[in-house]
Coordinates of N, CA and C in Angstrom, one line a residue:
M1330 N -151.0 70.7 -142.7 CA -151.4 69.9 -141.5 C -150.3 68.8 -141.4
D1331 N -150.0 68.4 -140.1 CA -149.2 67.3 -139.8 C -150.1 66.1 -139.6
L1332 N -150.3 65.3 -140.6 CA -151.2 64.2 -140.5 C -150.5 62.9 -140.0
S1333 N -151.2 62.1 -139.2 CA -150.7 60.9 -138.8 C -150.6 59.9 -139.9
T1334 N -149.9 58.8 -139.7 CA -149.9 57.7 -140.7 C -151.2 57.2 -141.1
A1335 N -152.1 57.0 -140.1 CA -153.5 56.5 -140.3 C -154.2 57.5 -141.2
S1336 N -154.1 58.8 -140.9 CA -154.8 59.8 -141.7 C -154.3 59.9 -143.1
I1337 N -153.0 59.7 -143.3 CA -152.5 59.7 -144.7 C -153.0 58.5 -145.5
M1338 N -153.0 57.4 -144.8 CA -153.5 56.2 -145.5 C -155.0 56.3 -145.9
E1339 N -155.8 56.9 -144.9 CA -157.2 57.1 -145.2 C -157.4 58.1 -146.3
K1340 N -156.6 59.2 -146.3 CA -156.7 60.2 -147.4 C -156.4 59.6 -148.8
N1341 N -155.4 58.7 -148.8 CA -155.0 58.2 -150.1 C -155.8 57.0 -150.7
K1342 N -156.8 56.5 -149.9 CA -157.6 55.4 -150.4 C -158.4 55.9 -151.6
V1343 N -158.6 54.9 -152.5 CA -159.4 55.2 -153.7 C -160.9 55.2 -153.3
S1344 N -161.2 54.3 -152.4 CA -162.6 54.1 -152.0 C -162.6 53.9 -150.5
T1345 N -163.5 54.6 -149.8 CA -163.6 54.5 -148.3 C -165.0 54.8 -147.9
N1346 N -165.4 54.3 -146.7 CA -166.7 54.6 -146.2 C -166.5 55.7 -145.1
G1347 N -165.2 56.2 -144.9 CA -165.0 57.2 -143.9 C -165.4 58.6 -144.4
V1348 N -165.8 59.5 -143.5 CA -166.2 60.8 -143.9 C -165.4 61.8 -143.2
W1349 N -164.9 62.9 -143.9 CA -164.2 64.0 -143.3 C -165.3 65.0 -142.8
L1350 N -165.2 65.4 -141.5 CA -166.2 66.3 -140.9 C -165.5 67.4 -140.2
L1351 N -166.3 68.5 -140.2 CA -165.9 69.7 -139.4 C -166.7 69.8 -138.2
L1352 N -166.1 69.9 -137.0 CA -166.8 70.1 -135.7 C -166.6 71.5 -135.3
C1353 N -167.6 72.0 -134.6 CA -167.4 73.4 -134.1 C -168.0 73.4 -132.7
K1354 N -167.1 73.9 -131.7 CA -167.6 74.1 -130.3 C -167.5 75.6 -130.0
I1355 N -168.6 76.1 -129.5 CA -168.7 77.5 -129.2 C -168.9 77.6 -127.6
Q1356 N -167.9 78.1 -127.0 CA -168.0 78.2 -125.5 C -168.0 79.7 -125.1
Y1357 N -169.2 80.0 -124.5 CA -169.3 81.4 -124.0 C -169.3 81.4 -122.4
K1358 N -168.2 82.0 -121.9 CA -168.0 82.1 -120.5 C -168.1 80.7 -119.9
E1359 N -169.0 80.6 -118.8 CA -169.1 79.3 -118.1 C -170.4 78.5 -118.6
E1360 N -171.0 79.0 -119.6 CA -172.2 78.4 -120.1 C -171.9 77.1 -120.8
T1361 N -173.0 76.2 -120.9 CA -172.8 75.0 -121.6 C -172.4 75.2 -123.1
P1362 N -171.4 74.6 -123.6 CA -170.9 74.9 -124.9 C -171.9 74.4 -126.0
V1363 N -172.0 75.1 -127.1 CA -172.8 74.6 -128.2 C -171.8 73.8 -129.1
C1364 N -172.2 72.6 -129.4 CA -171.3 71.7 -130.1 C -172.1 71.2 -131.4
L1365 N -171.5 71.6 -132.6 CA -172.2 71.4 -133.8 C -171.3 70.5 -134.7
V1366 N -171.9 69.7 -135.6 CA -171.1 69.0 -136.6 C -171.8 69.3 -138.0
C1367 N -171.0 69.6 -139.0 CA -171.6 69.8 -140.3 C -171.8 68.4 -141.0
N1368 N -173.0 67.9 -140.7 CA -173.3 66.5 -141.0 C -174.8 66.3 -141.1
N1369 N -175.2 65.1 -141.5 CA -176.7 64.9 -141.5 C -177.1 64.1 -140.3
E1370 N -176.2 63.8 -139.4 CA -176.6 63.1 -138.2 C -175.6 63.5 -137.1
N1371 N -176.1 63.3 -135.8 CA -175.3 63.6 -134.7 C -174.1 62.6 -134.6
I1372 N -173.0 63.0 -134.0 CA -171.9 62.1 -133.8 C -171.3 62.4 -132.4
V1373 N -170.6 61.4 -131.9 CA -170.0 61.5 -130.6 C -168.5 61.4 -130.9
F1374 N -167.7 62.5 -130.4 CA -166.3 62.5 -130.6 C -165.6 62.9 -129.3
Q1375 N -164.7 62.0 -128.9 CA -164.0 62.2 -127.6 C -165.0 62.4 -126.4
G1376 N -166.1 61.6 -126.5 CA -167.0 61.6 -125.4 C -168.0 62.8 -125.4
V1377 N -167.9 63.6 -126.4 CA -168.8 64.8 -126.5 C -169.8 64.6 -127.7
T1378 N -171.1 64.9 -127.5 CA -172.0 64.8 -128.6 C -172.1 66.1 -129.4
Y1379 N -171.8 65.9 -130.7 CA -171.9 67.1 -131.6 C -173.2 66.9 -132.4
Y1380 N -174.0 68.0 -132.4 CA -175.4 67.9 -133.1 C -175.3 68.4 -134.5
A1381 N -176.0 67.6 -135.4 CA -176.0 67.9 -136.8 C -176.7 69.2 -137.0
Y1382 N -175.9 70.1 -137.7 CA -176.5 71.5 -137.9 C -175.7 72.1 -139.0
P1383 N -176.4 72.6 -140.0 CA -175.6 73.2 -141.2 C -174.9 74.5 -140.9
F1384 N -173.6 74.4 -141.1 CA -172.8 75.7 -141.0 C -171.7 75.6 -142.0
D1385 N -171.1 76.8 -142.3 CA -170.0 76.9 -143.3 C -169.0 77.9 -142.7
I1386 N -167.7 77.6 -143.0 CA -166.6 78.4 -142.5 C -165.8 78.8 -143.7
S1387 N -165.5 80.1 -143.8 CA -164.7 80.6 -144.9 C -163.3 80.0 -144.8
V1388 N -162.5 80.1 -145.9 CA -161.2 79.5 -145.9 C -160.3 80.2 -144.8
I1389 N -159.6 79.3 -144.1 CA -158.7 79.8 -143.0 C -157.3 79.9 -143.6
K1390 N -156.9 81.2 -143.8 CA -155.6 81.4 -144.4 C -154.5 81.4 -143.3
R1391 N -153.4 80.7 -143.6 CA -152.3 80.7 -142.7 C -151.2 81.7 -143.3
S1392 N -150.8 82.6 -142.5 CA -149.9 83.6 -143.0 C -149.0 84.1 -141.8
S1393 N -147.8 84.4 -142.1 CA -146.9 84.9 -141.0 C -147.0 86.4 -140.9
T1394 N -147.7 87.0 -141.8 CA -147.8 88.5 -141.8 C -149.2 89.0 -141.5
E1395 N -150.2 88.1 -141.4 CA -151.6 88.6 -141.1 C -152.2 87.7 -140.0
L1396 N -153.1 88.4 -139.2 CA -153.9 87.6 -138.2 C -155.1 86.9 -138.9
P1397 N -155.4 85.7 -138.4 CA -156.6 85.1 -139.1 C -157.9 85.8 -138.8
D1398 N -158.7 85.9 -139.9 CA -160.0 86.6 -139.8 C -160.9 85.7 -140.6
V1399 N -161.9 85.1 -140.0 CA -162.7 84.1 -140.6 C -164.2 84.4 -140.3
S1400 N -165.0 84.0 -141.3 CA -166.5 84.2 -141.1 C -167.1 82.8 -141.0
M1401 N -168.0 82.6 -140.1 CA -168.7 81.4 -139.9 C -170.2 81.6 -140.1
T1402 N -170.8 80.9 -141.0 CA -172.2 81.1 -141.3 C -173.0 79.9 -140.8
V1403 N -174.0 80.1 -140.0 CA -174.8 79.0 -139.4 C -176.2 79.2 -139.8
S1404 N -176.9 78.2 -140.2 CA -178.3 78.3 -140.6 C -179.2 78.8 -139.4
N1405 N -180.1 79.7 -139.8 CA -180.9 80.4 -138.8 C -182.4 80.1 -139.1
V1406 N -182.6 79.0 -139.8 CA -184.0 78.6 -140.2 C -184.8 78.3 -139.0
T1407 N -184.3 77.7 -138.0 CA -185.0 77.3 -136.8 C -185.0 78.5 -135.7
G1408 N -184.0 79.4 -135.9 CA -183.9 80.5 -134.9 C -183.2 80.2 -133.7
T1409 N -182.6 78.9 -133.6 CA -182.0 78.5 -132.4 C -180.7 79.3 -132.0
I1410 N -179.9 79.4 -133.0 CA -178.6 80.1 -132.8 C -178.8 81.6 -132.6
Q1411 N -179.8 82.2 -133.3 CA -180.1 83.6 -133.1 C -180.6 83.8 -131.6
G1412 N -181.4 82.9 -131.1 CA -181.9 82.9 -129.7 C -180.7 83.0 -128.8
I1413 N -179.7 82.2 -129.0 CA -178.5 82.2 -128.2 C -177.8 83.5 -128.2
L1414 N -177.7 84.1 -129.4 CA -177.0 85.4 -129.6 C -177.8 86.5 -128.8
E1415 N -179.1 86.5 -128.9 CA -179.9 87.5 -128.2 C -179.8 87.3 -126.7
Q1416 N -179.8 86.0 -126.2 CA -179.7 85.8 -124.8 C -178.4 86.3 -124.2
Y1417 N -177.3 86.1 -125.0 CA -176.0 86.5 -124.4 C -175.3 87.6 -125.1
D1418 N -176.1 88.6 -125.6 CA -175.7 89.8 -126.1 C -174.6 89.7 -127.3
G1419 N -174.9 88.7 -128.2 CA -174.1 88.6 -129.3 C -172.9 87.6 -129.1
I1420 N -172.7 87.0 -127.9 CA -171.7 86.1 -127.5 C -170.3 86.7 -127.9
S1421 N -170.1 88.0 -127.9 CA -168.8 88.5 -128.2 C -167.8 88.0 -127.2
G1422 N -166.6 87.6 -127.7 CA -165.6 87.1 -126.8 C -165.6 85.6 -126.6
A1423 N -166.7 84.9 -127.1 CA -166.8 83.5 -126.9 C -165.6 82.8 -127.6
D1424 N -165.2 81.6 -127.1 CA -164.2 80.8 -127.7 C -164.8 79.9 -128.7
V1425 N -164.2 79.8 -129.9 CA -164.7 78.9 -130.9 C -163.6 78.0 -131.3
T1426 N -163.8 76.7 -131.3 CA -162.8 75.7 -131.7 C -163.4 75.0 -132.9
V1427 N -162.6 75.0 -134.0 CA -163.0 74.3 -135.2 C -162.1 73.1 -135.4
T1428 N -162.6 71.9 -135.5 CA -161.8 70.7 -135.6 C -162.2 69.9 -136.8
A1429 N -161.2 69.4 -137.5 CA -161.4 68.5 -138.6 C -161.1 67.0 -138.2
I1430 N -162.0 66.1 -138.5 CA -161.8 64.7 -138.1 C -162.2 63.8 -139.3
N1431 N -161.9 62.6 -139.2 CA -162.3 61.5 -140.1 C -163.0 60.4 -139.3
T1432 N -164.2 60.0 -139.7 CA -164.9 59.0 -138.9 C -164.3 57.7 -138.9
N1433 N -163.3 57.4 -139.7 CA -162.6 56.1 -139.7 C -161.4 56.1 -138.8
I1434 N -161.1 57.3 -138.2 CA -160.0 57.4 -137.3 C -160.5 57.9 -136.0
P1435 N -160.9 57.0 -135.1 CA -161.6 57.4 -133.9 C -160.8 58.3 -133.0
D1436 N -161.4 59.3 -132.5 CA -160.9 60.3 -131.5 C -159.6 60.9 -131.9
E1437 N -159.2 61.0 -133.2 CA -158.0 61.7 -133.6 C -158.3 63.0 -134.2
V1438 N -157.7 64.1 -133.7 CA -157.9 65.4 -134.3 C -156.9 65.6 -135.4
L1439 N -157.4 65.8 -136.6 CA -156.6 66.0 -137.8 C -156.1 67.4 -137.9
D1440 N -156.9 68.3 -137.6 CA -156.5 69.7 -137.6 C -157.4 70.5 -136.7
E1441 N -156.9 71.6 -136.1 CA -157.7 72.3 -135.1 C -157.3 73.8 -135.1
E1442 N -158.3 74.7 -135.1 CA -158.1 76.1 -135.1 C -158.9 76.7 -133.9
H1443 N -158.3 77.7 -133.3 CA -159.0 78.4 -132.1 C -159.2 79.9 -132.5
F1444 N -160.5 80.4 -132.2 CA -160.8 81.7 -132.5 C -161.6 82.3 -131.3
K1445 N -161.8 83.6 -131.4 CA -162.7 84.4 -130.6 C -163.8 85.0 -131.4
V1446 N -165.0 85.1 -130.9 CA -166.1 85.8 -131.7 C -165.8 87.3 -131.5
T1447 N -165.6 88.0 -132.6 CA -165.4 89.4 -132.6 C -166.6 90.2 -133.1
G1448 N -167.6 89.5 -133.6 CA -168.8 90.2 -134.0 C -169.8 89.2 -134.5
S1449 N -171.1 89.6 -134.6 CA -172.1 88.7 -135.1 C -173.2 89.5 -135.8
S1450 N -173.9 88.9 -136.7 CA -175.1 89.5 -137.3 C -176.0 88.3 -137.7
S1451 N -177.3 88.6 -138.0 CA -178.2 87.6 -138.4 C -179.3 88.1 -139.3
D1452 N -179.9 87.2 -140.1 CA -181.1 87.5 -140.9 C -182.0 86.3 -140.8
R1453 N -183.0 86.2 -141.6 CA -183.9 85.1 -141.6 C -183.3 83.8 -142.0
Q1454 N -182.3 83.8 -142.8 CA -181.7 82.6 -143.3 C -180.4 82.2 -142.5
N1455 N -179.6 83.1 -142.1 CA -178.3 82.7 -141.5 C -177.9 83.6 -140.4
V1456 N -177.1 83.1 -139.5 CA -176.3 83.8 -138.5 C -174.9 83.8 -138.9
T1457 N -174.3 85.0 -138.9 CA -172.9 85.1 -139.3 C -172.0 85.5 -138.1
L1458 N -171.0 84.7 -137.8 CA -170.1 85.0 -136.7 C -168.8 85.4 -137.3
K1459 N -168.3 86.6 -136.9 CA -166.9 87.0 -137.3 C -166.0 86.5 -136.3
L1460 N -165.0 85.7 -136.8 CA -164.1 85.0 -135.9 C -162.7 85.6 -136.1
G1461 N -162.0 85.9 -135.0 CA -160.7 86.5 -135.1 C -159.8 86.0 -134.0
A1462 N -158.6 86.6 -134.0 CA -157.6 86.2 -132.9 C -158.2 86.7 -131.6
G1463 N -157.6 86.1 -130.5 CA -158.1 86.4 -129.2 C -157.6 87.7 -128.6
F1464 N -156.9 88.5 -129.4 CA -156.4 89.7 -128.9 C -156.4 90.8 -129.9
S1465 N -156.3 92.0 -129.5 CA -156.3 93.2 -130.5 C -155.1 94.0 -130.4
L1466 N -154.5 94.3 -131.6 CA -153.3 95.1 -131.6 C -153.6 96.6 -131.3
S1467 N -154.9 96.9 -131.2 CA -155.3 98.3 -130.9 C -155.3 98.6 -129.4
K1468 N -155.1 97.5 -128.6 CA -155.2 97.7 -127.2 C -153.7 97.7 -126.6
R1469 N -153.5 98.5 -125.6 CA -152.1 98.5 -125.0 C -152.0 97.3 -124.1
F1470 N -150.8 96.7 -124.1 CA -150.5 95.6 -123.2 C -149.0 95.8 -122.8
P1471 N -148.8 95.7 -121.5 CA -149.7 95.6 -120.4 C -150.5 96.9 -120.2
C1472 N -151.6 96.8 -119.6 CA -152.5 98.0 -119.5 C -152.0 99.0 -118.4
E1473 N -151.1 98.6 -117.6 CA -150.6 99.5 -116.5 C -149.3 100.1 -117.0
R1474 N -149.0 101.3 -116.5 CA -147.7 101.9 -116.8 C -146.6 101.3 -116.1
V1475 N -145.5 101.0 -116.8 CA -144.3 100.4 -116.1 C -143.3 101.6 -115.9
L1476 N -143.0 101.9 -114.6 CA -142.2 103.0 -114.3 C -140.8 102.6 -113.7
K1477 N -139.9 103.4 -113.9 CA -138.5 103.1 -113.4 C -138.4 103.2 -111.9
D1478 N -139.0 104.2 -111.3 CA -138.8 104.4 -109.8 C -140.1 104.7 -109.1
F1479 N -141.1 103.9 -109.4 CA -142.4 104.1 -108.8 C -143.1 102.7 -108.7
C1480 N -143.5 102.4 -107.5 CA -144.2 101.1 -107.2 C -145.7 101.4 -107.1
Q1481 N -146.5 100.6 -107.9 CA -147.9 100.8 -107.9 C -148.6 99.9 -106.9
K1482 N -147.9 99.1 -106.2 CA -148.5 98.2 -105.2 C -149.1 99.0 -104.0
K1483 N -150.2 98.5 -103.5 CA -150.7 99.2 -102.3 C -149.9 98.9 -101.1
F1484 N -149.5 100.0 -100.4 CA -148.6 99.8 -99.2 C -149.2 99.0 -98.2
K1485 N -148.5 98.0 -97.7 CA -149.0 96.9 -96.8 C -150.0 96.0 -97.3
G1486 N -150.2 96.1 -98.6 CA -151.2 95.2 -99.3 C -150.6 93.8 -99.4
V1487 N -151.3 92.9 -100.0 CA -150.9 91.5 -100.2 C -149.6 91.5 -101.1
E1488 N -149.6 92.2 -102.2 CA -148.5 92.2 -103.1 C -147.3 92.9 -102.5
C1489 N -147.5 94.0 -101.8 CA -146.4 94.7 -101.1 C -145.7 93.8 -100.1
G1490 N -146.5 93.2 -99.2 CA -146.0 92.3 -98.2 C -145.3 92.9 -97.0
Y1491 N -145.2 94.3 -97.0 CA -144.6 94.9 -95.8 C -145.5 94.9 -94.6
N1492 N -145.0 94.5 -93.5 CA -145.8 94.4 -92.2 C -145.1 95.1 -91.0
G1493 N -144.2 96.0 -91.3 CA -143.4 96.7 -90.3 C -144.2 97.8 -89.6
A1494 N -143.4 98.6 -88.9 CA -144.1 99.7 -88.1 C -144.3 101.0 -88.9
E1495 N -143.7 101.1 -90.0 CA -143.9 102.4 -90.8 C -145.4 102.5 -91.2
A1496 N -145.9 103.8 -91.2 CA -147.3 104.0 -91.5 C -147.5 104.4 -93.0
S1497 N -146.4 104.8 -93.7 CA -146.6 105.3 -95.0 C -145.4 105.0 -95.9
C1498 N -145.5 105.1 -97.2 CA -144.4 104.9 -98.1 C -144.6 105.8 -99.3
D1499 N -143.5 106.3 -99.8 CA -143.6 107.2 -101.0 C -143.5 106.4 -102.3
H1500 N -143.5 105.1 -102.2 CA -143.5 104.2 -103.4 C -142.2 104.3 -104.3
T1501 N -141.1 104.7 -103.7 CA -139.9 104.8 -104.5 C -139.0 103.6 -104.1
L1502 N -138.0 103.3 -104.9 CA -137.1 102.2 -104.6 C -136.3 102.5 -103.4
S1503 N -135.8 103.7 -103.2 CA -135.0 104.1 -102.1 C -135.8 103.8 -100.8
C1504 N -137.0 104.2 -100.7 CA -137.9 104.0 -99.6 C -138.1 102.5 -99.3
C1505 N -138.3 101.7 -100.4 CA -138.5 100.3 -100.3 C -137.2 99.6 -99.7
R1506 N -136.0 100.1 -100.1 CA -134.8 99.6 -99.6 C -134.6 100.0 -98.1
R1507 N -135.0 101.2 -97.8 CA -134.9 101.6 -96.4 C -135.7 100.8 -95.5
L1508 N -136.9 100.3 -96.0 CA -137.8 99.5 -95.2 C -137.4 98.0 -95.3
G1509 N -136.4 97.7 -96.0 CA -136.0 96.3 -96.2 C -136.9 95.4 -97.0
N1510 N -137.7 96.1 -97.9 CA -138.7 95.3 -98.7 C -138.5 95.4 -100.2
N1511 N -137.2 95.7 -100.6 CA -137.0 96.0 -102.0 C -137.2 94.8 -102.9
T1512 N -137.2 93.6 -102.3 CA -137.4 92.4 -103.2 C -138.8 92.4 -103.7
R1513 N -139.7 93.1 -103.0 CA -141.1 93.2 -103.5 C -141.4 94.5 -104.3
F1514 N -140.4 95.3 -104.6 CA -140.6 96.6 -105.3 C -141.3 96.3 -106.6
G1515 N -142.3 97.1 -106.8 CA -143.2 96.9 -108.0 C -142.8 97.8 -109.2
G1516 N -141.7 98.6 -109.1 CA -141.2 99.3 -110.3 C -140.3 98.5 -111.1
A1517 N -139.7 99.2 -112.1 CA -138.8 98.5 -113.0 C -137.6 99.4 -113.2
P1518 N -136.6 99.2 -112.3 CA -135.4 100.1 -112.4 C -134.6 100.1 -113.7
T1519 N -134.8 99.1 -114.5 CA -134.0 98.9 -115.7 C -134.6 99.6 -116.9
V1520 N -135.9 100.1 -116.8 CA -136.5 100.8 -118.0 C -136.1 102.2 -118.0
P1521 N -136.1 102.9 -119.2 CA -135.8 104.3 -119.3 C -136.6 105.2 -118.5
Q1522 N -136.2 106.3 -118.1 CA -136.9 107.3 -117.3 C -138.2 107.7 -118.1
G1523 N -139.3 107.7 -117.4 CA -140.6 108.0 -118.0 C -141.5 106.9 -118.2
G1524 N -141.0 105.6 -118.2 CA -141.8 104.5 -118.3 C -142.0 104.0 -119.8
L1525 N -142.6 102.8 -119.9 CA -142.7 102.2 -121.2 C -144.2 102.3 -121.8
Y1526 N -145.1 102.1 -120.9 CA -146.5 102.0 -121.4 C -147.4 102.9 -120.5
V1527 N -148.5 103.2 -121.0 CA -149.5 104.1 -120.3 C -150.8 103.3 -120.1
R1528 N -151.4 103.7 -119.0 CA -152.7 103.1 -118.7 C -153.7 103.5 -119.7
N1529 N -154.7 102.6 -120.1 CA -155.7 102.9 -121.0 C -156.6 104.0 -120.5

């Protein structure tokens, strides 16, 4: 962590009344975010109220060779979090922000990590959220095929932009040049013949 001078001074104190806390914000689509603090009372941080609720996060490993994969365990004694999971089909894809703060350093983020919910499970005691990176290496990107001499834009569509008298187009670069619209050509003349990626 790159700590500020105030944070380093607070960390090095022999005795202090400041508390190090973990905040968690779970944002599912456009719904109201769930804001929790691992504490025995609610707190307000940067104008947002975080509600005291027991949760635990596994160690976040930083590595240049592996994607982060973290488990977050939240108490399910009241059934509140499980109810949210059931209402929103497991909240898969929700954004999760985990923030470390110190109560003696107002409104300063000491460390912050961002994840996506990739899976969830629950029992009578706990709800477990599997947190991972916001993308998957098993999916092709981009999802469309990139071709050397073929434009996938709809003829006379918004992206094509052609508004002349011609009624059709064969989607090749030569045709686009003939129509004087080659600056909008949707192919990639510099890629090898056959294209680079295929559609899912």
